[in-house]
Amino acid sequence: MSFLVLVVAIPILLGFAISWIAGVIAAAAMVMLWDWMLGR
């Protein structure tokens, strides 16, 4: 039972973590680009 829960939960948690990290990186890149455009 617990093994099945792990098999289901781990990919979901990994996908959530990867999407969250990608979102943070994208947001940081947008802020840096915006700051660079304003600072020209």
CSV table of N, CA and C in Angstrom, one decimal:
chain,number,residue,atom,x,y,z
A,1,MET,N,0.8,-1.2,0.0
A,1,MET,CA,0.0,0.0,0.0
A,1,MET,C,0.9,1.3,0.0
A,2,SER,N,1.8,1.4,1.0
A,2,SER,CA,2.6,2.5,1.1
A,2,SER,C,3.6,2.6,-0.1
A,3,PHE,N,4.0,1.5,-0.6
A,3,PHE,CA,4.8,1.5,-1.8
A,3,PHE,C,4.1,2.1,-3.0
A,4,LEU,N,2.8,1.7,-3.2
A,4,LEU,CA,2.0,2.2,-4.3
A,4,LEU,C,1.9,3.7,-4.1
A,5,VAL,N,1.6,4.2,-2.9
A,5,VAL,CA,1.5,5.6,-2.7
A,5,VAL,C,2.8,6.4,-3.1
A,6,LEU,N,4.0,5.8,-2.7
A,6,LEU,CA,5.2,6.4,-3.1
A,6,LEU,C,5.4,6.4,-4.6
A,7,VAL,N,5.1,5.3,-5.3
A,7,VAL,CA,5.2,5.3,-6.7
A,7,VAL,C,4.3,6.3,-7.4
A,8,VAL,N,3.2,6.6,-6.8
A,8,VAL,CA,2.3,7.6,-7.4
A,8,VAL,C,2.7,9.0,-7.0
A,9,ALA,N,3.1,9.2,-5.7
A,9,ALA,CA,3.4,10.5,-5.2
A,9,ALA,C,4.7,11.1,-5.6
A,10,ILE,N,5.7,10.3,-5.8
A,10,ILE,CA,7.1,10.8,-6.1
A,10,ILE,C,7.1,11.5,-7.5
A,11,PRO,N,6.5,10.9,-8.6
A,11,PRO,CA,6.5,11.7,-9.8
A,11,PRO,C,5.7,13.0,-9.8
A,12,ILE,N,4.6,12.9,-9.0
A,12,ILE,CA,3.8,14.2,-8.9
A,12,ILE,C,4.6,15.2,-8.1
A,13,LEU,N,5.3,14.9,-7.1
A,13,LEU,CA,6.1,15.8,-6.3
A,13,LEU,C,7.3,16.3,-7.2
A,14,LEU,N,7.9,15.4,-7.9
A,14,LEU,CA,9.0,15.8,-8.8
A,14,LEU,C,8.5,16.8,-9.9
A,15,GLY,N,7.4,16.5,-10.5
A,15,GLY,CA,6.8,17.3,-11.5
A,15,GLY,C,6.5,18.7,-10.9
A,16,PHE,N,5.9,18.7,-9.7
A,16,PHE,CA,5.6,20.0,-9.1
A,16,PHE,C,6.8,20.8,-8.8
A,17,ALA,N,7.9,20.1,-8.2
A,17,ALA,CA,9.1,20.8,-7.9
A,17,ALA,C,9.8,21.4,-9.2
A,18,ILE,N,9.8,20.6,-10.2
A,18,ILE,CA,10.4,21.0,-11.5
A,18,ILE,C,9.7,22.2,-12.1
A,19,SER,N,8.3,22.2,-12.1
A,19,SER,CA,7.6,23.3,-12.6
A,19,SER,C,7.7,24.5,-11.8
A,20,TRP,N,7.8,24.3,-10.4
A,20,TRP,CA,8.0,25.5,-9.5
A,20,TRP,C,9.4,26.1,-9.8
A,21,ILE,N,10.4,25.3,-9.9
A,21,ILE,CA,11.8,25.8,-10.1
A,21,ILE,C,11.8,26.5,-11.5
A,22,ALA,N,11.2,25.9,-12.5
A,22,ALA,CA,11.2,26.6,-13.8
A,22,ALA,C,10.5,27.9,-13.7
A,23,GLY,N,9.4,28.0,-13.0
A,23,GLY,CA,8.6,29.2,-12.8
A,23,GLY,C,9.5,30.3,-12.1
A,24,VAL,N,10.2,29.9,-11.1
A,24,VAL,CA,11.1,30.8,-10.4
A,24,VAL,C,12.2,31.3,-11.3
A,25,ILE,N,12.8,30.4,-12.1
A,25,ILE,CA,13.9,30.8,-13.0
A,25,ILE,C,13.3,31.8,-14.1
A,26,ALA,N,12.1,31.5,-14.6
A,26,ALA,CA,11.5,32.3,-15.6
A,26,ALA,C,11.2,33.7,-15.1
A,27,ALA,N,10.6,33.7,-13.8
A,27,ALA,CA,10.3,35.0,-13.2
A,27,ALA,C,11.6,35.8,-13.0
A,28,ALA,N,12.7,35.2,-12.5
A,28,ALA,CA,13.9,35.9,-12.3
A,28,ALA,C,14.5,36.4,-13.6
A,29,ALA,N,14.4,35.6,-14.7
A,29,ALA,CA,14.8,36.0,-16.0
A,29,ALA,C,14.0,37.2,-16.5
A,30,MET,N,12.7,37.2,-16.3
A,30,MET,CA,11.9,38.3,-16.7
A,30,MET,C,12.2,39.6,-16.0
A,31,VAL,N,12.5,39.5,-14.6
A,31,VAL,CA,12.8,40.6,-13.8
A,31,VAL,C,14.2,41.2,-14.3
A,32,MET,N,15.1,40.3,-14.5
A,32,MET,CA,16.5,40.8,-15.0
A,32,MET,C,16.4,41.5,-16.3
A,33,LEU,N,15.6,40.9,-17.2
A,33,LEU,CA,15.4,41.5,-18.6
A,33,LEU,C,14.7,42.8,-18.5
A,34,TRP,N,13.7,42.9,-17.6
A,34,TRP,CA,13.0,44.2,-17.4
A,34,TRP,C,13.9,45.3,-16.9
A,35,ASP,N,14.7,44.8,-15.8
A,35,ASP,CA,15.6,45.7,-15.2
A,35,ASP,C,16.7,46.2,-16.2
A,36,TRP,N,17.2,45.3,-17.1
A,36,TRP,CA,18.2,45.7,-18.1
A,36,TRP,C,17.6,46.6,-19.1
A,37,MET,N,16.3,46.4,-19.5
A,37,MET,CA,15.7,47.3,-20.5
A,37,MET,C,15.5,48.7,-19.9
A,38,LEU,N,15.1,48.8,-18.6
A,38,LEU,CA,14.8,50.1,-18.0
A,38,LEU,C,16.1,50.8,-17.7
A,39,GLY,N,17.2,50.0,-17.5
A,39,GLY,CA,18.5,50.6,-17.1
A,39,GLY,C,19.3,51.0,-18.3
A,40,ARG,N,18.8,50.9,-19.5
A,40,ARG,CA,19.7,51.2,-20.7
A,40,ARG,C,19.8,52.7,-20.8
